[in-house]
Structures are given as C-alpha cells and as structure tokens.
Tab-separated table of C-alpha atoms in Angstrom:
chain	number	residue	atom	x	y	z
D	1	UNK	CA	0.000	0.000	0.000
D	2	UNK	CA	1.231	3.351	-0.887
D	3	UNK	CA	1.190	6.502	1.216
D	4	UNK	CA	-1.794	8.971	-0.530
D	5	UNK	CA	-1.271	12.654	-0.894
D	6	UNK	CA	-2.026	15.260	1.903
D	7	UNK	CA	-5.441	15.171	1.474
D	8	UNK	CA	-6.747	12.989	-1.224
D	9	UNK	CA	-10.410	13.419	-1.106
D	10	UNK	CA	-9.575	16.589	-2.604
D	11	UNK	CA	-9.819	15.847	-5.921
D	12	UNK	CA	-12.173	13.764	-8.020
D	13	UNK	CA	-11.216	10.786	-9.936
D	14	UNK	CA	-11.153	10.221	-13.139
D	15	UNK	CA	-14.566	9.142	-15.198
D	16	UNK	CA	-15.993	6.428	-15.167
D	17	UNK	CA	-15.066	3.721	-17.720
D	18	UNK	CA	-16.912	3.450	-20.751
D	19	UNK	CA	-19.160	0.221	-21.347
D	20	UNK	CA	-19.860	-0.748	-17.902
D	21	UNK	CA	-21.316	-4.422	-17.378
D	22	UNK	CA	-25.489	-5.194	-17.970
D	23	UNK	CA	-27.097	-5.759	-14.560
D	24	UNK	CA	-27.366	-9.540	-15.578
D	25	UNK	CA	-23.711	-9.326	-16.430
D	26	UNK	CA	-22.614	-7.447	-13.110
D	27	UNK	CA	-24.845	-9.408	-11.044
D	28	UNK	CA	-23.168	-12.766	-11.990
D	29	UNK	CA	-19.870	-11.215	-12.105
D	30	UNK	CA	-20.752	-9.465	-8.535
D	31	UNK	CA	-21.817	-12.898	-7.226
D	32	UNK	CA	-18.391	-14.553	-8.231
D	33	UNK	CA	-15.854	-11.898	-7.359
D	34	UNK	CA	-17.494	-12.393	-4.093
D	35	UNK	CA	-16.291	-15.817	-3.634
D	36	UNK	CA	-12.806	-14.691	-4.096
D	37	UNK	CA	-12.871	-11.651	-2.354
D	38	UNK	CA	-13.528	-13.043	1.438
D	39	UNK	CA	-9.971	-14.388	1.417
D	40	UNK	CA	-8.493	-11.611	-0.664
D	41	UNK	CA	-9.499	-8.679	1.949
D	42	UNK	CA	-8.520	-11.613	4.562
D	43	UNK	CA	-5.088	-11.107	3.120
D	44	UNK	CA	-5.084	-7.291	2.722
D	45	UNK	CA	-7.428	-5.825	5.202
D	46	UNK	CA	-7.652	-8.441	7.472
D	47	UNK	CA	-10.713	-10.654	9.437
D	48	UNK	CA	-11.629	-9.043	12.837
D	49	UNK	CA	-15.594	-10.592	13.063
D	50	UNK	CA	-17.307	-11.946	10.262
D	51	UNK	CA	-19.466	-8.876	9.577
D	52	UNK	CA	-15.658	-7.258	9.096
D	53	UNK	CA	-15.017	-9.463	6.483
D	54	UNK	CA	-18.376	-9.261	4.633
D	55	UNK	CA	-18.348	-5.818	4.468
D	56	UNK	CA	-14.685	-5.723	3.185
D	57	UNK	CA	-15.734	-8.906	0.706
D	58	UNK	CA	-18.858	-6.920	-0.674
D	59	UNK	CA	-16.951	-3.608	-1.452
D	60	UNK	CA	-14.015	-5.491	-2.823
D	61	UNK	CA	-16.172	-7.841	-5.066
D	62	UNK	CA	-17.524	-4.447	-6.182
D	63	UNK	CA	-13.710	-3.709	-7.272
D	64	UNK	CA	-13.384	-6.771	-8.919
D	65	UNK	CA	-16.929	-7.162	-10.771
D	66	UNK	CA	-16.239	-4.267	-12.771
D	67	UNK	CA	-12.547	-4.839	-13.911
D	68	UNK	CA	-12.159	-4.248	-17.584
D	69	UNK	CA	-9.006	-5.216	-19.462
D	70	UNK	CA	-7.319	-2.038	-19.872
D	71	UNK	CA	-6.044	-2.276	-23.398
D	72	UNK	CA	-9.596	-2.473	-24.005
D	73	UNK	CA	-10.492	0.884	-21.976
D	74	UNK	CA	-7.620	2.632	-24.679
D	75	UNK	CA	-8.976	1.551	-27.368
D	76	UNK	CA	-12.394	2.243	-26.535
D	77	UNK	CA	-13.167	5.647	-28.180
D	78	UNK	CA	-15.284	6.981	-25.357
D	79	UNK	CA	-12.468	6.800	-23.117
D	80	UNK	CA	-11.016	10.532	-22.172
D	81	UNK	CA	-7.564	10.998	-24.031
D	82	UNK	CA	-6.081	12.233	-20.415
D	83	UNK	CA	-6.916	9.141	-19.253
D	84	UNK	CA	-6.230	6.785	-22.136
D	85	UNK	CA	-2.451	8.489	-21.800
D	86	UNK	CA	-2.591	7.742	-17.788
D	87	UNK	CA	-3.545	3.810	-18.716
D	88	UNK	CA	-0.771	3.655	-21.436
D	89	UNK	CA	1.802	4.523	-18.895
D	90	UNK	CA	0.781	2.283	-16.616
D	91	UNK	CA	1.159	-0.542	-18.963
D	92	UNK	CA	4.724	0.622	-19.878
D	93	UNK	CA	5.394	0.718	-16.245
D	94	UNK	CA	3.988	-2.621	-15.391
D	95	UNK	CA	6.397	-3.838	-18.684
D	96	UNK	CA	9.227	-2.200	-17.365
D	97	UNK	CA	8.308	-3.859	-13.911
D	98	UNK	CA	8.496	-7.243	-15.345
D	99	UNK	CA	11.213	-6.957	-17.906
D	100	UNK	CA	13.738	-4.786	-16.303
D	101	UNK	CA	13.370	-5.576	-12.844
D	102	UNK	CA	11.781	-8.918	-12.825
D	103	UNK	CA	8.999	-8.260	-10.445
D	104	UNK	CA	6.239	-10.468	-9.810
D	105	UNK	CA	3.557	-8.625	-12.086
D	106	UNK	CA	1.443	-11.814	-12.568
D	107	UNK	CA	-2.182	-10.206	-13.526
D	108	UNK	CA	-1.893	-7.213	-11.320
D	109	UNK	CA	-2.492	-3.744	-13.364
D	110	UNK	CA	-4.336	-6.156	-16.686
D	111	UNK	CA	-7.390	-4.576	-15.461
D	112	UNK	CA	-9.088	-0.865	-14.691
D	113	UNK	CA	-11.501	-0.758	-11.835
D	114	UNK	CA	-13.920	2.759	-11.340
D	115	UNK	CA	-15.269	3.392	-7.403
D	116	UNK	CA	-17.504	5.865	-6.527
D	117	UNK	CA	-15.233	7.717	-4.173
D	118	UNK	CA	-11.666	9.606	-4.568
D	119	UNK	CA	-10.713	7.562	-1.639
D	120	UNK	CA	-10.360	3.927	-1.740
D	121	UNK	CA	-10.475	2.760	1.917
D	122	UNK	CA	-9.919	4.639	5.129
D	123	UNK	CA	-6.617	3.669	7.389
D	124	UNK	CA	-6.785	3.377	10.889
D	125	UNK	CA	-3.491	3.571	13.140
D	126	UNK	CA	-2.998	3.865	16.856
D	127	UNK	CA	-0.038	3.822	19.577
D	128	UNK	CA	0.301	4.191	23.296
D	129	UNK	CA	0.471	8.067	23.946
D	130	UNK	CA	3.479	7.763	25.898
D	131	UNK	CA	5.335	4.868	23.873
D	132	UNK	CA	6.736	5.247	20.299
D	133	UNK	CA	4.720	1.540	19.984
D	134	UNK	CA	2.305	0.239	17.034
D	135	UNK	CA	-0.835	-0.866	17.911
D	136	UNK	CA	-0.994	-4.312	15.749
D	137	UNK	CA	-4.163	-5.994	14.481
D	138	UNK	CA	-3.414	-9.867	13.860
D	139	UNK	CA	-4.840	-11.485	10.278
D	140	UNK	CA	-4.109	-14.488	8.936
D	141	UNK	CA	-1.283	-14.794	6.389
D	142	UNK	CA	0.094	-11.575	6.677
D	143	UNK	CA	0.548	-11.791	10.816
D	144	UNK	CA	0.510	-8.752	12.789
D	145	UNK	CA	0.214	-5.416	11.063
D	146	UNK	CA	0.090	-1.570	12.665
D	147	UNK	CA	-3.032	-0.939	10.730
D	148	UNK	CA	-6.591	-1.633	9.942
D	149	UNK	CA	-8.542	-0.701	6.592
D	150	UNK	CA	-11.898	0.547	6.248
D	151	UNK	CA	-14.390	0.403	3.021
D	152	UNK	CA	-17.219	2.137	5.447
D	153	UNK	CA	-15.549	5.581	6.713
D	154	UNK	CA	-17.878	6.111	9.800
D	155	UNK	CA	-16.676	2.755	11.059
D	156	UNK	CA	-12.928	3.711	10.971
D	157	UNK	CA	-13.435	6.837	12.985
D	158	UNK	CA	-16.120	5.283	15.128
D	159	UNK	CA	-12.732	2.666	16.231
D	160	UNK	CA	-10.392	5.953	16.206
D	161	UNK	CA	-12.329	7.525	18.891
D	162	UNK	CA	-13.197	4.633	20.664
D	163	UNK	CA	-9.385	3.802	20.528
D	164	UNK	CA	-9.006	6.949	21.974
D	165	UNK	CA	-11.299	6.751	24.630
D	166	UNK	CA	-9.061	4.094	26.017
D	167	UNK	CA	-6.610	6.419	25.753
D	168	UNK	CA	-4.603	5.777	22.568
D	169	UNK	CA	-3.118	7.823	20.071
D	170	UNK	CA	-5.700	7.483	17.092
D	171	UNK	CA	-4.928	8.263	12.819
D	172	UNK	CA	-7.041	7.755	10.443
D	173	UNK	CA	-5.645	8.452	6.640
D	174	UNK	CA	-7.040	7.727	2.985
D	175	UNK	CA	-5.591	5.396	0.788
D	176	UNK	CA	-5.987	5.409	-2.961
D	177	UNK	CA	-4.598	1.514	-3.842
D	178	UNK	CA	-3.432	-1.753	-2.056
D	179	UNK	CA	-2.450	-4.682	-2.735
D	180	UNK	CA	-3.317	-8.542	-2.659
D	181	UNK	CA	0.482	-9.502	-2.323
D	182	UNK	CA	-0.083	-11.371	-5.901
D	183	UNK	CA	-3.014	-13.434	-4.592
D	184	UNK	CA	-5.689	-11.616	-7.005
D	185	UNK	CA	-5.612	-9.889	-10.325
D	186	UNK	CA	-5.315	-6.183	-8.746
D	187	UNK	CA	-7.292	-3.966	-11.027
D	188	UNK	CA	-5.794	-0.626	-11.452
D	189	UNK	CA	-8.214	2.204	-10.333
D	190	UNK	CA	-9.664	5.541	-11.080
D	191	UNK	CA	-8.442	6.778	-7.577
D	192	UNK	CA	-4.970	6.286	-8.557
D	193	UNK	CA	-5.141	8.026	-11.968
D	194	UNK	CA	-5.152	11.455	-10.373
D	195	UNK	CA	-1.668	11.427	-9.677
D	196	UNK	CA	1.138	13.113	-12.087
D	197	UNK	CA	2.931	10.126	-14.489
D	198	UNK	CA	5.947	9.776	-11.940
D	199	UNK	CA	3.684	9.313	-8.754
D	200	UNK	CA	1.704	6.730	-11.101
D	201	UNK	CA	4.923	4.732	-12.301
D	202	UNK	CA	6.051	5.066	-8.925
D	203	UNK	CA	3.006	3.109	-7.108
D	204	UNK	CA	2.924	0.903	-10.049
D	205	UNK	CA	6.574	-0.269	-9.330
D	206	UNK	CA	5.649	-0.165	-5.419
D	207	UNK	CA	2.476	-1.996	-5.411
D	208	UNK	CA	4.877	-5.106	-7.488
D	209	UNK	CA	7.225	-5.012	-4.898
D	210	UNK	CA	4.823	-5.836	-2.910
D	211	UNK	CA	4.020	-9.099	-5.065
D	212	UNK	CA	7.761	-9.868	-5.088
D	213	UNK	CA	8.448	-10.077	-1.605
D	214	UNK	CA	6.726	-9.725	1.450
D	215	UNK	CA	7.852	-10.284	4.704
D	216	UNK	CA	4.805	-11.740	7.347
D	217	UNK	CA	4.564	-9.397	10.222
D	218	UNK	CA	7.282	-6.757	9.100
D	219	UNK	CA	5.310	-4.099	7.750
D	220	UNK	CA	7.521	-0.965	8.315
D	221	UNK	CA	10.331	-3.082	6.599
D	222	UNK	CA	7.863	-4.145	3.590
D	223	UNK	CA	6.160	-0.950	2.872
D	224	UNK	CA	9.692	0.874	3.047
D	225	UNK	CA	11.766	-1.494	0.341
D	226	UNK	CA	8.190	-0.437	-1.863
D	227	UNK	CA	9.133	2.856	-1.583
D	228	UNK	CA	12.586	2.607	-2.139
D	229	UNK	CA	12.054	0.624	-5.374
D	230	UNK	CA	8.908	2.713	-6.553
D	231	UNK	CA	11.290	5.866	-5.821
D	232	UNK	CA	13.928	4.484	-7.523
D	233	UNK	CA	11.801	2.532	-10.276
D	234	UNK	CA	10.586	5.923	-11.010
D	235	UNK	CA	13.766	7.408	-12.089
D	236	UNK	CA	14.989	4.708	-14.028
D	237	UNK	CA	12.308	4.616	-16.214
D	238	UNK	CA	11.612	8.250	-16.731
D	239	UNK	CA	15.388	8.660	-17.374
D	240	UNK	CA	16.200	5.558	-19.695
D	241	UNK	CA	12.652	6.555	-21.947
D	242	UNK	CA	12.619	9.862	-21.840
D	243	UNK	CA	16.377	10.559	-21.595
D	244	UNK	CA	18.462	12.192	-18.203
D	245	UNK	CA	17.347	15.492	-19.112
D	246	UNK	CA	13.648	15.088	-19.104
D	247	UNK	CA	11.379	17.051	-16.689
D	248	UNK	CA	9.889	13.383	-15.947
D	249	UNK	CA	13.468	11.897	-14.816
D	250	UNK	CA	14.380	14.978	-13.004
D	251	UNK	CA	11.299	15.237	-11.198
D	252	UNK	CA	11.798	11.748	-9.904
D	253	UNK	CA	14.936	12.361	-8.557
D	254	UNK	CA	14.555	15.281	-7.038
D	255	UNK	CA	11.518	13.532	-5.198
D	256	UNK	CA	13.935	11.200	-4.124
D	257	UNK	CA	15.912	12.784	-3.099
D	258	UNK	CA	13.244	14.431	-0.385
D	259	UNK	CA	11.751	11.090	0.263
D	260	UNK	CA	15.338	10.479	2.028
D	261	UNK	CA	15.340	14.259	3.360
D	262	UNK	CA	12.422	13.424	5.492
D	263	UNK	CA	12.918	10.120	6.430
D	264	UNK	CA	15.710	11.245	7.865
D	265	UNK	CA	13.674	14.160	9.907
D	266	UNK	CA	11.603	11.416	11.271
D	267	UNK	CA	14.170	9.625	12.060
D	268	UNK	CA	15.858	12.009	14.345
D	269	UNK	CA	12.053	13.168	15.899
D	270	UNK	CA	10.933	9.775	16.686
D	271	UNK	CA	14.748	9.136	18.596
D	272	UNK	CA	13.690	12.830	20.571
D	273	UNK	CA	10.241	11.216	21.219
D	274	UNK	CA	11.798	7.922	22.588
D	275	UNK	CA	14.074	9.936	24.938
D	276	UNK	CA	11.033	11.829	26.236
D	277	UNK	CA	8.990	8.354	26.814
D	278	UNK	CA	12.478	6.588	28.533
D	279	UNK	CA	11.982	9.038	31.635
D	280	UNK	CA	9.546	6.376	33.174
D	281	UNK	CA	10.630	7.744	36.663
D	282	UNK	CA	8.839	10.719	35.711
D	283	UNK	CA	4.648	11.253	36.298
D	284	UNK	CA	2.867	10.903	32.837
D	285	UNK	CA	1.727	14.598	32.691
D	286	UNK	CA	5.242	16.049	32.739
D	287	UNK	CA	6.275	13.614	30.018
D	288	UNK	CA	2.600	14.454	28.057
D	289	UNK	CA	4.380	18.160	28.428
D	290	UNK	CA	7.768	16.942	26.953
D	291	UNK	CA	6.298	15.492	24.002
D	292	UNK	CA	4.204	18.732	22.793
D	293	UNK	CA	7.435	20.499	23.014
D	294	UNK	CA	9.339	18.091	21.187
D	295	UNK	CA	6.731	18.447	18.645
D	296	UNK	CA	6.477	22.326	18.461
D	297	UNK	CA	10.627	21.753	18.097
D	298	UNK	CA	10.059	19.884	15.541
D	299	UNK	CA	7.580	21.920	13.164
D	300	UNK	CA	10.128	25.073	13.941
D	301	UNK	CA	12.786	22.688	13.043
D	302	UNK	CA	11.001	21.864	9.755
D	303	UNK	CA	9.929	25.085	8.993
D	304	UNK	CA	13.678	26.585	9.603
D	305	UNK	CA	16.216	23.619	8.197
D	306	UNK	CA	13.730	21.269	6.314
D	307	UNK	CA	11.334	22.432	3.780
D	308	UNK	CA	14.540	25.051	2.472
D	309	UNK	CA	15.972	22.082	1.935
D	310	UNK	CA	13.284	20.478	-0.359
D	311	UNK	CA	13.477	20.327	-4.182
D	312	UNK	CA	10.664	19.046	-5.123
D	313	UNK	CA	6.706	20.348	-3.945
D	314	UNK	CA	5.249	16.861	-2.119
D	315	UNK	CA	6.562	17.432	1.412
D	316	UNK	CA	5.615	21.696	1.143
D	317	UNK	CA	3.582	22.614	3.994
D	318	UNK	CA	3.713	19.106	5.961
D	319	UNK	CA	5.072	21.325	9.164
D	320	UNK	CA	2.043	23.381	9.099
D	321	UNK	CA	-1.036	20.696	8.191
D	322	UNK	CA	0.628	17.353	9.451
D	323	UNK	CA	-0.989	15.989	12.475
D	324	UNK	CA	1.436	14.792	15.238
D	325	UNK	CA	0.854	12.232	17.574
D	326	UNK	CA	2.339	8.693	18.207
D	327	UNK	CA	0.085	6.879	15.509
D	328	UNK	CA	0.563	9.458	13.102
D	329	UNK	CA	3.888	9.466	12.860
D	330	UNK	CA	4.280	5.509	12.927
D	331	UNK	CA	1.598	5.409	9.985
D	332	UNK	CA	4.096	7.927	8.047
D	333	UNK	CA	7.525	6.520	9.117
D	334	UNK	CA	6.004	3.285	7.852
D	335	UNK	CA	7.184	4.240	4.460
D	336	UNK	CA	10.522	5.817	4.928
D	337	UNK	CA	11.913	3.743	7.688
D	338	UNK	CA	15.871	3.715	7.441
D	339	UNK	CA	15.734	4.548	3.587
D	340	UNK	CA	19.114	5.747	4.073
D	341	UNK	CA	20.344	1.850	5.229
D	342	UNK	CA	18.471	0.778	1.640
D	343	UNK	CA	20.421	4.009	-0.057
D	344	UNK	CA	23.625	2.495	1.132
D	345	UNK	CA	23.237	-0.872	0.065
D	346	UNK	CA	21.739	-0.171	-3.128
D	347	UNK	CA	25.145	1.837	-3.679
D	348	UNK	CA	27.438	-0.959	-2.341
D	349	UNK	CA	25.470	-3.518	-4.623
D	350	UNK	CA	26.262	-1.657	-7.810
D	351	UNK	CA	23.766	0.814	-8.070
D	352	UNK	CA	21.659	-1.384	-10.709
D	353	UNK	CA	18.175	-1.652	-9.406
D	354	UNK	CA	17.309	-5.555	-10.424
D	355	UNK	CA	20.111	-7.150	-8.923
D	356	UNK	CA	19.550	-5.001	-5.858
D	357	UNK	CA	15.791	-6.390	-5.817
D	358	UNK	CA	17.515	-10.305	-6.360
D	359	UNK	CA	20.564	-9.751	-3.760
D	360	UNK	CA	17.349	-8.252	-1.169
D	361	UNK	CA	15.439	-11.214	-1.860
D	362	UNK	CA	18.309	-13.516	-1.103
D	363	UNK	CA	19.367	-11.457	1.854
D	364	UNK	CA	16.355	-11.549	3.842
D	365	UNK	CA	15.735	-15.172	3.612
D	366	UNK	CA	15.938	-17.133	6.609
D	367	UNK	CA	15.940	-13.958	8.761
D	368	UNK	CA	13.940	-12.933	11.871
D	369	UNK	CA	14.971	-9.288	11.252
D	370	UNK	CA	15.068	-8.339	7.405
D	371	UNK	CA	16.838	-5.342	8.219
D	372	UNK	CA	19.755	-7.432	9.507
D	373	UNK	CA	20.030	-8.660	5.470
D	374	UNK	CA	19.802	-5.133	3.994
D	375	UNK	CA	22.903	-3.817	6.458
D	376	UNK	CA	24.837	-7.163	5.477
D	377	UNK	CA	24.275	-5.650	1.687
D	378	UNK	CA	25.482	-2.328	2.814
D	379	UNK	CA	28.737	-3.599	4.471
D	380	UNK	CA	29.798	-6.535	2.448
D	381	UNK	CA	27.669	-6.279	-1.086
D	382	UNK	CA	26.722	-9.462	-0.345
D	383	UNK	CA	24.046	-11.025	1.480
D	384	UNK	CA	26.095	-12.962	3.926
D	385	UNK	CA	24.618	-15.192	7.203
C-alpha cells in the first residue's frame, strides 16, 4: 500500500469507464468476485468478526466485478484521451516492472476498476500516547500489522475515537490503492489516476514489490523497500525513456531525493520522542508536556532547516497541516523507515536496481529481522549469514 497525498479526497477521480457491465452481467460477475474476495481482503485488510469481512468482501467484489481489461479501456473511443495516456503509462510501467526488474507482475495492473469515491479505503493507526509503539491488528497470512482498513468511513473513525477513549493515540488516513500480495488480479483504479505520471509509475513499481516479496509481520520493513524501489523505479524509467534530461526523470529524482530528506527528519524526531517516553521515573503529565514540546521543536525545526531544503513540492507545507501524535507518525515513518540503510546498500550492490531487488530477496531469507540482510548488503555487497 502506498502513502496517498495530503489530502486525497480533494480531488475527483477520473470518469468512469466506458461500457460498464449489464445488470445480468454485473450481477453474476458481482456474485463470483465475491467468492474470491472473502480471502483476498482476509489477506489485505484483514478478518476481525465476520461482519468485518463481509463488508470488506462486498466492497471489494464491487472492485473486482467491474474490472475491464485495460487495453480495451484505450482503445475504446469513449475513453477521455487524459486518461487513455494515464492507462498507457501504466502498462509501460507494469512492462518495465516485469522486464527490467523482474517483479512479480502476474495479472496485477491487466485490469481498470472505477469506485464511486476519490478515496479507496480509510486507514486506521494507533499507539500508546506515551510509547513510540504500534498498535498491531493480527490477520491471517500476513501476521501482525500496525493498521486496519476501512471500506465504510464512519466505522474507521467510530474505532479511532473509541481507541481513543481508552486512551490511545488514534490516525485515520485515505488510501488510494493496495495490494493482494499477488493473490488476485489487482485492477488498477480511477483513484490512482489522479496522480502526475511519476507518482503513477512510482506506485505501479511499489504496489509489485509488494508481489515480489513480502515479509509476514514486518510491515515498516515491507512498505519501506516499496518505496525505495517505486522511488527508484521511477527514475529509471523516466530517465532511460525519456532521456536524463527530461522534466519526468528529473522530477523523480529530485523527489527522491526528499523522500530520504524526510525520512531522515523522522528519524531524528521519533529518537527525541523515545528519549522523552524513557523518563519512566517521571509522572505521565510532565512527560505528556515533553512530548508537545518536542513536537512544536520539531515543526520550527522543519519550517527553519527542512522544507529550504526540499526540491521538489510533495513534502511543502507538511510542518504546518501534518498531524502529530504517536500513531501518526508511525503510519508515516512506515514508508521511509531507514531509507538511508536501503540508499547504502543499493550503492554498495552496484547501483543497478534488479540485482539489488535479487541480492534483497536472497538477503532476507531465513531472517527474523530483514533489516539485519539489507545492512549485510550495505557492508559486504553481499548477502552474507
């Protein structure tokens, strides 16, 4: 799953697709995508109680029942031109996926999918407010994971404030995609076709990782290996199509290069935060106290040495709007956890992006902490034991 923009439900997605199904069609096609879709949210939203799961099921057999091949979308001639160009990128990308890197594309990104709303499903986080620690949800398959999604909105803040009641740090964010790890034929959707062409061949490349390799119960480490691939995947496809001096290849690396800008600022906020939280001998109030002045350090901090530092425009203003608590940081730093360890071995490797993928894959095998593998890569080049 891929971190959305600031505020996604911003902007509308794009139309609908032309040609949808008959009700006879959709109806039998509703009824079968059904079957599948109990284990697939199982797998990517998890099973709480079954009337979790069949809520989940029915919006994601929604997804499903109206996937249409997407070579079939272009050609249709009802099909906008803006986003006939989106769905030809995203075919290139998904090729360049495969071909270059040798991801695991299987069926994933065949298909276009419309919803209804700009935002696909609703995120919920939460952490202790005194204790840089996830709150975990347990599903089968994937094991434990720091979040919960949500097809109904009003449920996930109806569990953020009751999380909060019992006195947890609460987040609830939009997404705009996830994945199925593989399992199912992930249909591309309108949701993700607002974003500019890198963003798009960026969560194209991400959401593959994803199929490639997944590590059970490691999400910071999973989601943050899709962004460094998706980052990188970005720039090597903008800049070997379009050349090293074409707006598309230099706007993906100077995104890059702020995607390791600020997870380095979170980096150094959460260590402040963890000092704060150590002080155990002290009452909870005074280390309450602590914490919003780490955090009013820390927008200053962003405001003054940060965002001058930016050369790219998805990170402007995140000092000002961002919400700061325990669970919304973790739900960020999810994504850019110790990019800089990945930056280092991908450099030490060779700096070629598929045998960097291969030498990850081999390094993490066999290992309780992945992250263990990746520094082996940046010390040795090799994935060592």
């Amino acid at each position: 799953m891929r971190p959305g923009p600031a505020d996604p439900t911003r902007a509308r997605g794009p139309a609908r697709p032309p040609r949808p199904p008959s009700p006879t069609g959709r109806a039998r096609r509703l009824a079968l995508a059904l079957r599948a879709a109990v284990p697939a949210l199982a797998l990517a939203l998890g099973a709480c109680s079954p009337v979790y799961v069949l809520r989940g099921a029915w919006a994601e057999a929604r997804i499903l029942s109206r996937r249409q091949p997407i070579p079939a979308v272009i050609a249709d001639p009802a099909t906008p031109p803006a986003i006939r160009q989106k769905l030809r990128l995203v075919l290139d990308a998904r090729t360049y996926a495969a071909r270059v890197l040798a991801l695991r594309t299987g069926e994933s990104y065949t298909t276009y999918s419309w919803v209804e709303h700009d935002t696909l499903l609703m995120v919920l986080q939460a952490a202790p407010k005194l204790a840089f620690r996830e709150y975990t949800w347990w599903f089968p398959i994937v094991g434990r994971v720091p979040y919960k999604g949500y097809f109904d909105f009003d449920k996930a803040r109806d569990a953020a404030r009751s999380l909060e009641r019992r006195g947890y740090d609460a987040y609830v964010r939009p997404s705009s995609a996830f994945s199925t790890l593989g399992w199912f034929n992930d249909p591309l959707l309108n949701t993700v076709l607002r974003d500019d062409d890198v963003d798009l061949a960026n969560t194209v490349v991400h959401e593959l990782t994803h199929n490639t390799l997944y590590v059970p119960s490691r999400i910071a480490f999973n989601e943050s290996l899709a962004n460094f691939v998706g980052g990188h995947g970005a720039i090597d496809f903008f800049c070997s199509l379009e050349g090293e001096d074409s707006p598309h290849c230099d706007l993906a690396r100077r995104r890059w290069h702020d995607d390791l800008l600020f997870g380095r600022f979170l980096s150094d906020l959460v260590a402040r935060l963890e000092a704060v939280y150590a002080h155990t001998e002290l009452p909870a109030a005074t280390r309450l106290a602590m914490r919003d002045s780490v955090f009013q350090d820390a927008r200053r901090r962003w405001a003054a040495q940060v965002e001058p530092a930016l050369v790219s425009d998805q990170f402007h203003g995140w000092g000002r709007r961002a919400t700061l608590n325990n669970a919304s940081l973790i739900a960020v730093r999810i994504y850019y956890d110790r990019l800089d360890l990945f930056q280092a071995a991908y450099e030490r490797t060779g700096g070629e992006l598929r045998t960097f993928v291969r030498l990850v894959i081999d390094a993490v095998k066999n290992r309780t902490d992945p992250y263990a593998g990746i520094a082996a890569l940046a010390t040795t080049g090799r994935p060592g034991r």
